[in-house]
XYZ file of C-alpha atoms in Angstrom:
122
model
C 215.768 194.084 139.006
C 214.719 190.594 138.920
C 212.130 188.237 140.766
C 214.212 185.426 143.414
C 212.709 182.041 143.035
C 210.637 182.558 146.066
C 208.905 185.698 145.029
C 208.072 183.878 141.652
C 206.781 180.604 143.552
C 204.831 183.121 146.236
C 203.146 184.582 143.077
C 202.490 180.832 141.558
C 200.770 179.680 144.933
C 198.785 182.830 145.047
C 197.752 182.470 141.933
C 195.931 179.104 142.737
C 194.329 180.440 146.070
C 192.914 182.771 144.292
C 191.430 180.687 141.959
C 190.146 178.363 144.563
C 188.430 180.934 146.610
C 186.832 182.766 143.090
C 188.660 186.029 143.994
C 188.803 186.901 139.685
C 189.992 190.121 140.146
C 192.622 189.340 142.796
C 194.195 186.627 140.249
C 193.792 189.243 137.190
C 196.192 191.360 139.372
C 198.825 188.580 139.280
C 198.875 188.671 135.301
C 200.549 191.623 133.256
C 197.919 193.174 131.481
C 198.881 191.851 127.962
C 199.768 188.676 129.433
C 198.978 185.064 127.012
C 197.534 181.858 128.599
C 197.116 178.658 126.599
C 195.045 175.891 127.398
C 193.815 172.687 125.569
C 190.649 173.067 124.156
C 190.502 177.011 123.991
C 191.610 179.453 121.579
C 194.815 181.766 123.269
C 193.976 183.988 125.933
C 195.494 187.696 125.788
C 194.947 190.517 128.202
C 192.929 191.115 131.020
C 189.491 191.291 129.313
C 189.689 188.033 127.501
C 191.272 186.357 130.863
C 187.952 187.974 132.791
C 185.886 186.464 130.005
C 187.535 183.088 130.844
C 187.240 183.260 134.728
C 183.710 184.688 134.714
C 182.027 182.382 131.909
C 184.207 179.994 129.679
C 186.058 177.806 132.683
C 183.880 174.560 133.040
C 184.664 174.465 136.504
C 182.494 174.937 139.112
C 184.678 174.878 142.311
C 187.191 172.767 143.462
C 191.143 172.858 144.518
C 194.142 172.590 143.329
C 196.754 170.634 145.075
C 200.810 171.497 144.222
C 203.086 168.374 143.856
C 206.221 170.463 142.844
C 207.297 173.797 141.901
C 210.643 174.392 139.889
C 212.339 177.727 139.394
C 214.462 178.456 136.473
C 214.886 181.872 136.347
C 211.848 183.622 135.341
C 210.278 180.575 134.466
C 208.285 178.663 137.445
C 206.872 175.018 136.279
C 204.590 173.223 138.197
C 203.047 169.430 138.363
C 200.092 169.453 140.179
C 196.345 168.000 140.656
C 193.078 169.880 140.444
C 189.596 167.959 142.531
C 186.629 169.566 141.944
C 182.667 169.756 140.138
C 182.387 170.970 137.094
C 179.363 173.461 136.189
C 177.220 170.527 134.669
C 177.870 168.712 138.381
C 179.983 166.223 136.952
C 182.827 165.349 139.552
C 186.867 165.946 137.823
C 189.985 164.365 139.350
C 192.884 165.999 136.655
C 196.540 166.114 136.849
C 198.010 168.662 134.709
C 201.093 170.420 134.540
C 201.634 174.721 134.243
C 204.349 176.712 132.887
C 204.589 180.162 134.076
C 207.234 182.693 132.826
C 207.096 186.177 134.696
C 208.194 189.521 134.287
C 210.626 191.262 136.579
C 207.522 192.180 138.966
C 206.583 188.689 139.293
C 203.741 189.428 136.947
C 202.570 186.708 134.983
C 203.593 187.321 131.069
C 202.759 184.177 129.833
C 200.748 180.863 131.059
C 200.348 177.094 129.788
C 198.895 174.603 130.831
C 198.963 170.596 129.871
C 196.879 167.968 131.320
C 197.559 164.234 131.596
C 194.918 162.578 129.908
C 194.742 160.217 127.173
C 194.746 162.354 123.886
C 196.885 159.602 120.974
């Protein structure tokens, strides 16, 4: 069986609802449970535990939303450009575009996550 591009984007848009609303154990359902997520400035995630760890006490942000520009389907690969508005826990205010590369299982379970920002970095 495999995932049609709008079962993989319906699991990609869930994904950030979830996040905005703090539901950490409804997103943890949307990632296979050895599932990897990279993202600049942290060591790789794997699993469920260290992806709880992440959601529950690394992730510097507060509370905010995230706002999809574009979703692109490629088989079980779903890319997407978007921006992210929000307070960090310090209370500092963060505007960020970034960009997220999703490749999912046959489910529509999340195997592997990236993410990129656009900032200045060289």
């Amino acid at each position: 069986m495999t995932i049609t591009p709008e079962e993989a984007c319906g699991a990609v848009r869930r994904y950030y609802a979830l996040v905005d609303s703090g539901d950490i154990d409804g997103l943890l359902a949307l990632f296979h449970e050895n599932a990897s997520y990279q993202r600049p400035g942290y060591a790789a995630l794997t699993g469920h535990a260290e992806l709880r760890d992440f959601y529950r006490s690394q992730r510097i942000i507060a509370h905010g939303r995230h706002d999809i520009g574009r979703l692109v389907v490629a088989g079980h690969t779903v890319v997407v450009r978007a921006s992210f508005a929000g307070v960090l826990k310090d209370g500092r205010e963060v505007s960020v575009r970034f960009a997220d590369f999703f490749e999912l299982s046959d489910e529509a379970r999340f195997l592997e996550r990236e993410t990129f920002f656009f900032a200045p970095s060289v």
